[in-house]
Amino acid sequence: MTDLKKRILVTGGAGFLGSHLCERLLADGHDVLAVDNYFTGQRDNISHLMGNPHFEIMRHDITFPLYVEVDEIYNLACPASPVRYQFDPVQTTKVNVLGAVNMLGLAKRLKAKVFQASTSEVYGDPTVHPQTEDYRGSVNTIGPRACYDEGKRCAETLFFDYFRQHQLRIKVVRIFNTYGPRMHPNDGRVVSNFIVQALRGENITIFGDGMQTRAFCYVDDLIEGFVRMMATQDDVTGPINLGNPVELPMIHLAERIVELTGTKSRLINHPLPVDDPMQRCPDISKARDTLGWQPIVQLDEGLSRTIAYFDHQLAAGFFNT
Ligand code: NAD
Ligand code: UDP
Ligand code: UDP
């Protein structure tokens, strides 16, 4: 319980990260308003919070203006998996750009602190490794990932222009691959794909040769980083990388999941998607220094918790539709 109770808006509150954030903020004693259009989020992710008098969910698309009264805003609304954000790429750019303008306009009117869930995708297919915040990135502006990458880059620009022009209190974090319970089983991200395939005994789909790398952060660690970032002094704007700097090739991730599930699934190769970054790993020195933050959940532990979640959902028939 914090000494100061706040009214906090979470956009994308019915999504994977948003639902965990809402849970955490309620546990800290705040009033939470979640806003979501259910494009990739699900009511099931927050159904356990519905009876809480300090929690409210509103169906709304943030590309349209929003007039509510809150003290802080976490802007998470945006599909995060490549499959989902490429499904309607124009809407992806809109949610990032128009959504950011609306949330910044709201924050400006309310003089509220506003947090942006940016992404390691702003670094594109990076030529600097591991990625530090001052690396400016290598993004293909006209490729299939650009709607997301450039949308998030423009959102960062808007945040820093509102900071300079309107003295807004902004908090920008660049999130690296994060996983855990409540990822959508069909959204195509690698951890959920591999786990669901393993639990169903289906082939595990390695894109390319599987030597491309990522670094995976467990959701609870990330949410701790969010809350610490929001609590910083006004001169801390970010951008700050949040992620777990333990890098591994996708083939090794598949092998860990095969071992932890005990599946008989085989690994098969599919073509590598266009512009798929070959390596990615955060340098989290800034988060360590500024927030006193670093991930504590090891990969096997986080994967085991995520496997237990998907196992339960599959057994209960939640994913049959
Ligand atoms: P998610 O797809 O589970 O959640 C996104 C939520 O936003 C969903 O509930 C969706 O319905 C909602 N949404 C989408 N468009 C909307 C709109 N126009 N108006 C209102 N709501 C809308 O994804 P996530 O993993 O929870 O990601 C949350 C945020 O974190 C995103 O902004 C994403 O870009 C960012 N991020 C996530 C990761 C990760 O690894 N999970 C990495 C980098 C950045
Ligand atoms: N806005 C909103 N809620 C508010 C205030 C503003 O959704 O409480 C939106 C509104 O659509 C506006 C945008 O935020 O167009 C940007 O607001 P800002 O005040 O920066 O600019 P302006 O109103 O001059 O366009
Ligand atoms: N990937 C894979 N098999 C899958 C899904 C993804 O090998 O079934 C790879 C993908 O090509 C990428 C990595 O896993 O190199 C991470 O993909 P994800 O979509 O989770 O996130 P990204 O970091 O690419 O946004």
Coordinates of N, CA and C in Angstrom, one line a residue, residues 12 26 47 74 131 158 164 174 196-198 246 254-256 265 293 297 314:
G12 N -4.8 -0.1 -23.1 CA -4.3 -1.5 -23.4 C -4.4 -2.4 -22.2
L26 N -3.5 -2.0 -8.5 CA -4.6 -2.2 -7.6 C -4.0 -2.7 -6.2
S47 N -11.0 -10.4 -16.0 CA -12.3 -10.8 -15.4 C -12.2 -10.9 -13.9
Y74 N -0.6 5.4 -18.1 CA 0.3 4.4 -18.7 C -0.2 4.1 -20.1
Q131 N 22.2 -3.3 -27.3 CA 21.7 -1.9 -27.6 C 21.6 -1.0 -26.4
L158 N 6.9 12.5 -30.3 CA 5.8 13.3 -29.8 C 5.9 13.5 -28.3
R164 N 9.3 19.1 -24.2 CA 10.0 20.4 -24.4 C 9.0 21.6 -24.6
R174 N 11.8 1.6 -23.2 CA 11.9 0.7 -24.4 C 11.9 -0.7 -23.9
V196 N 2.8 -23.5 -26.8 CA 1.5 -24.1 -27.2 C 1.8 -25.3 -28.1
Q197 N 2.7 -25.1 -29.0 CA 3.1 -26.2 -29.9 C 3.6 -27.4 -29.1
A198 N 4.4 -27.1 -28.2 CA 5.0 -28.2 -27.4 C 3.9 -28.9 -26.6
V246 N 19.9 -11.5 -20.9 CA 20.4 -12.8 -21.1 C 20.0 -13.2 -22.5
A254 N 13.8 -23.0 -28.1 CA 13.0 -24.1 -28.4 C 13.4 -25.4 -27.6
E255 N 14.7 -25.5 -27.5 CA 15.3 -26.7 -26.8 C 14.9 -26.7 -25.3
R256 N 15.0 -25.5 -24.7 CA 14.6 -25.3 -23.3 C 13.1 -25.7 -23.1
S265 N 7.5 -33.2 -29.5 CA 7.4 -32.4 -30.7 C 8.8 -32.3 -31.4
W293 N 17.1 -1.1 -10.8 CA 16.2 -2.2 -11.2 C 17.1 -3.2 -12.0
V297 N 13.9 -13.0 -12.3 CA 13.4 -14.3 -12.6 C 14.2 -14.9 -13.7
L314 N -5.2 -24.7 -21.7 CA -5.5 -25.7 -22.7 C -6.4 -26.8 -22.1

